[in-house]
CSV table of C-alpha atoms in Angstrom, one decimal:
chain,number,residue,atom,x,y,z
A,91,UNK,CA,-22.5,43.7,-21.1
A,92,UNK,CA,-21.6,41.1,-18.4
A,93,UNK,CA,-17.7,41.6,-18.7
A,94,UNK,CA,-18.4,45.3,-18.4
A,95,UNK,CA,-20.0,44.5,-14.9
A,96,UNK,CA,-17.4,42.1,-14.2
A,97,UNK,CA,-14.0,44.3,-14.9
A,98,UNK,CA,-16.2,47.7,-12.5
A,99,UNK,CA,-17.1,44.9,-10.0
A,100,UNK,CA,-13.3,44.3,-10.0
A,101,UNK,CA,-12.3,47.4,-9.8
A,102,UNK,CA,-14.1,48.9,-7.3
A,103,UNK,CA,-12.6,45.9,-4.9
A,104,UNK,CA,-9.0,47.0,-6.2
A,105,UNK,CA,-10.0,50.5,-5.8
A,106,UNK,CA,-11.3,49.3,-2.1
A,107,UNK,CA,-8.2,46.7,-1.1
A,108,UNK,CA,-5.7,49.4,-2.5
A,109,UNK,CA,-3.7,48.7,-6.3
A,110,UNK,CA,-0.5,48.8,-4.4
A,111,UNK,CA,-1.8,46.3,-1.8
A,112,UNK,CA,-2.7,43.5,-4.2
A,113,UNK,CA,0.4,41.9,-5.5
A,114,UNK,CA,0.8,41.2,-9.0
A,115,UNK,CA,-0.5,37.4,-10.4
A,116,UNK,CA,2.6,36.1,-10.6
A,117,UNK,CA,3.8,36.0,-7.1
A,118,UNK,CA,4.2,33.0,-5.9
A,119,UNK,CA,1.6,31.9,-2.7
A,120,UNK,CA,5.0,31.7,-0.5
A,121,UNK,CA,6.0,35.0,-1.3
A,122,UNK,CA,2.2,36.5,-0.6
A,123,UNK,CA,1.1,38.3,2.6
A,124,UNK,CA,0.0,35.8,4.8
A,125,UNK,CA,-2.4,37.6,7.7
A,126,UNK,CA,-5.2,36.4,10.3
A,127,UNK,CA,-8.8,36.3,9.5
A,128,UNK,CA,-9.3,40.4,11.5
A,129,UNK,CA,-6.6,41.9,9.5
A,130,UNK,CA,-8.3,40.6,6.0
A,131,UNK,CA,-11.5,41.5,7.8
A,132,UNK,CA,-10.6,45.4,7.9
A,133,UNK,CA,-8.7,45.2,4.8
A,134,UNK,CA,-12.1,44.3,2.9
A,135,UNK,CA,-13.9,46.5,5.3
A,136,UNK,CA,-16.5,44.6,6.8
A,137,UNK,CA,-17.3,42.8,3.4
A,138,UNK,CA,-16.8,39.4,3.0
A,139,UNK,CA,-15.2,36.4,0.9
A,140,UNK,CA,-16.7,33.9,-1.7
A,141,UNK,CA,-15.9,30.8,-2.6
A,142,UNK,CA,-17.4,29.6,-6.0
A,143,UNK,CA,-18.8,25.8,-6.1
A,144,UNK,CA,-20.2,23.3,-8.0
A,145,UNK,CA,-22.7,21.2,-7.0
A,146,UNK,CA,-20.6,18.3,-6.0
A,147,UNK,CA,-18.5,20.9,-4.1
A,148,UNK,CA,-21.4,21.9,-1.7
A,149,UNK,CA,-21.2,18.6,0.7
A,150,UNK,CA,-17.9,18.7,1.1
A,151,UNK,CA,-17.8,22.2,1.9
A,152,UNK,CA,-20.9,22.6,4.1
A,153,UNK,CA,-18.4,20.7,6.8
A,154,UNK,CA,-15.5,22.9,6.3
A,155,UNK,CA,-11.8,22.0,5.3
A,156,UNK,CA,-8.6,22.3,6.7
A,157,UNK,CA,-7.5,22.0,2.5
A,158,UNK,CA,-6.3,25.8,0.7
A,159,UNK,CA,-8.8,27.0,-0.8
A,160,UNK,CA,-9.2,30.1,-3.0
A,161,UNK,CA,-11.8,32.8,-2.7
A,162,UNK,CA,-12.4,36.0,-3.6
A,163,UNK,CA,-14.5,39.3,-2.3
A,164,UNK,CA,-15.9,39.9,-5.6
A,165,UNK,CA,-19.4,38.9,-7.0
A,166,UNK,CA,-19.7,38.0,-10.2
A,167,UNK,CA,-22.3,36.3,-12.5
A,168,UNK,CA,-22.5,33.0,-13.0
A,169,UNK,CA,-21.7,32.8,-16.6
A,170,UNK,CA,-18.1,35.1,-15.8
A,171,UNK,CA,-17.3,33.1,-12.6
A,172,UNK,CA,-14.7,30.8,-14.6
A,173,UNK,CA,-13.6,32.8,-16.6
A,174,UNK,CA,-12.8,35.5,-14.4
A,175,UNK,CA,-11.2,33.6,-11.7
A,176,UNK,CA,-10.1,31.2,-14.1
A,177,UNK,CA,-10.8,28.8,-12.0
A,178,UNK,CA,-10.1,24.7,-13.3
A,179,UNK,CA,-12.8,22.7,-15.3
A,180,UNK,CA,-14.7,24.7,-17.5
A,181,UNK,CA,-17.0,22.5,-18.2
A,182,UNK,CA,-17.8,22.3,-14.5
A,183,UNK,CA,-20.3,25.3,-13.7
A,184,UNK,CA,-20.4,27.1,-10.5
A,185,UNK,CA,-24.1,28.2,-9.6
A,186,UNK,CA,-23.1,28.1,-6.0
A,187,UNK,CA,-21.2,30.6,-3.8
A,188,UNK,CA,-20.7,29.8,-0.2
A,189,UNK,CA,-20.6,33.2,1.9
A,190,UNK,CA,-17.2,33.3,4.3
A,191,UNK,CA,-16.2,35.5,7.4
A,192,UNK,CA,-12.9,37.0,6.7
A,193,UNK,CA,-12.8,37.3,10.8
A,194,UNK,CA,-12.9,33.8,11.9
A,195,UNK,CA,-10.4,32.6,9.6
A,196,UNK,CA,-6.7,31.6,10.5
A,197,UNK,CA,-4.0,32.3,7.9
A,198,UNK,CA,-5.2,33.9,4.7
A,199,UNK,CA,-2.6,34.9,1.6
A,200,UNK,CA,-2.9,37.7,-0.6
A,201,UNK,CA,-4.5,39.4,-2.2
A,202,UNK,CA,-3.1,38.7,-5.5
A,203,UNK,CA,-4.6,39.2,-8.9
A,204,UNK,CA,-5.2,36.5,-11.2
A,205,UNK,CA,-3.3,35.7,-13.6
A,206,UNK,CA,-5.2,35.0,-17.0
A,207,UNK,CA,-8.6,36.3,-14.9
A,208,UNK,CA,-9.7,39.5,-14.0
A,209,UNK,CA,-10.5,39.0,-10.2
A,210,UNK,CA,-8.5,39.1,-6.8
A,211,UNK,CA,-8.1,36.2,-4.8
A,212,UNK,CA,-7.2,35.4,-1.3
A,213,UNK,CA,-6.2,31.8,-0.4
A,214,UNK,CA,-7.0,30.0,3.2
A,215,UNK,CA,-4.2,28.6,3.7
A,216,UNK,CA,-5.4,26.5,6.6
A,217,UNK,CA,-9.5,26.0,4.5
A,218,UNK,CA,-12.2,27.4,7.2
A,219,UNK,CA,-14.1,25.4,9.9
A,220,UNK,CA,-18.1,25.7,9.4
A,221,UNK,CA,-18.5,28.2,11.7
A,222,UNK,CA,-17.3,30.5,9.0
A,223,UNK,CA,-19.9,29.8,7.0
A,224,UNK,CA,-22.2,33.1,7.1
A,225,UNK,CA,-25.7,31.9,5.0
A,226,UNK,CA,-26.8,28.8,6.8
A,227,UNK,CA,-26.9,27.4,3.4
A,228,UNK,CA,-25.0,27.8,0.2
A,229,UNK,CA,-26.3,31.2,-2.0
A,230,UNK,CA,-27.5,30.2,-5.7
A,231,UNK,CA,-26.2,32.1,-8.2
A,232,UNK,CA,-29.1,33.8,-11.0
């Protein structure tokens, strides 16, 4: 039932963001959209981005990073996290989603579908400073 959730979760951002305005997963991040942080804010329409972490993830994040960094609008459960964002380390579980203002951010690529996954990314370019950082602390996953 999960995947189910996943894949209309997914959908309904495509449906949202526009099919035609999410380029397929095999563009290159060069060759991607690259906007400021109020464009992707009224593209997603007031919603926001997530970035998936780990535990270990959380301290270095809570400070901000000027490293890219992939994220995504769409929530997903914990146990379809990886697999839908195919995101690196399986092994390594994400309970942990830090909740991002698309506004405040500088240079953000996409979106773009993911290959092998079923989400839609967008990729800070320049990371975000803390001040992006909408919960005051990380949002466990259930």
């Amino acid at each position: 039932m999960g995947i189910h959730v996943s894949l209309l979760a997914t959908n309904i951002d495509a449906q949202m963001i526009g099919h035609r305005n999410i380029a397929p997963p095999d563009t290159p991040i060069e060759d991607l959209p690259v906007r400021n942080g109020d464009e992707i804010g009224r593209e997603l329409g007031g919603r926001v981005l997530l970035r998936y972490c780990s535990l270990t993830d959380l301290s270095t994040f809570r400070l901000g990073t000027t490293r890219e960094i992939y994220t995504t609008p769409t929530p997903y459960p914990p146990d379809q996290v990886i697999s839908n964002l195919e995101l690196p380390g399986v092994a390594l579980e994400r309970p942990f989603a830090l909740v991002l203002d698309p506004r405040s951010l500088e240079t953000v690529a996409g979106p773009r579908f993911i290959w092998w996954g079923l989400g839609i990314e967008y990729i800070l370019l320049a990371g975000f400073e803390p001040k992006s950082i909408l919960s005051k602390w990380e949002v466990v996953l259930a």
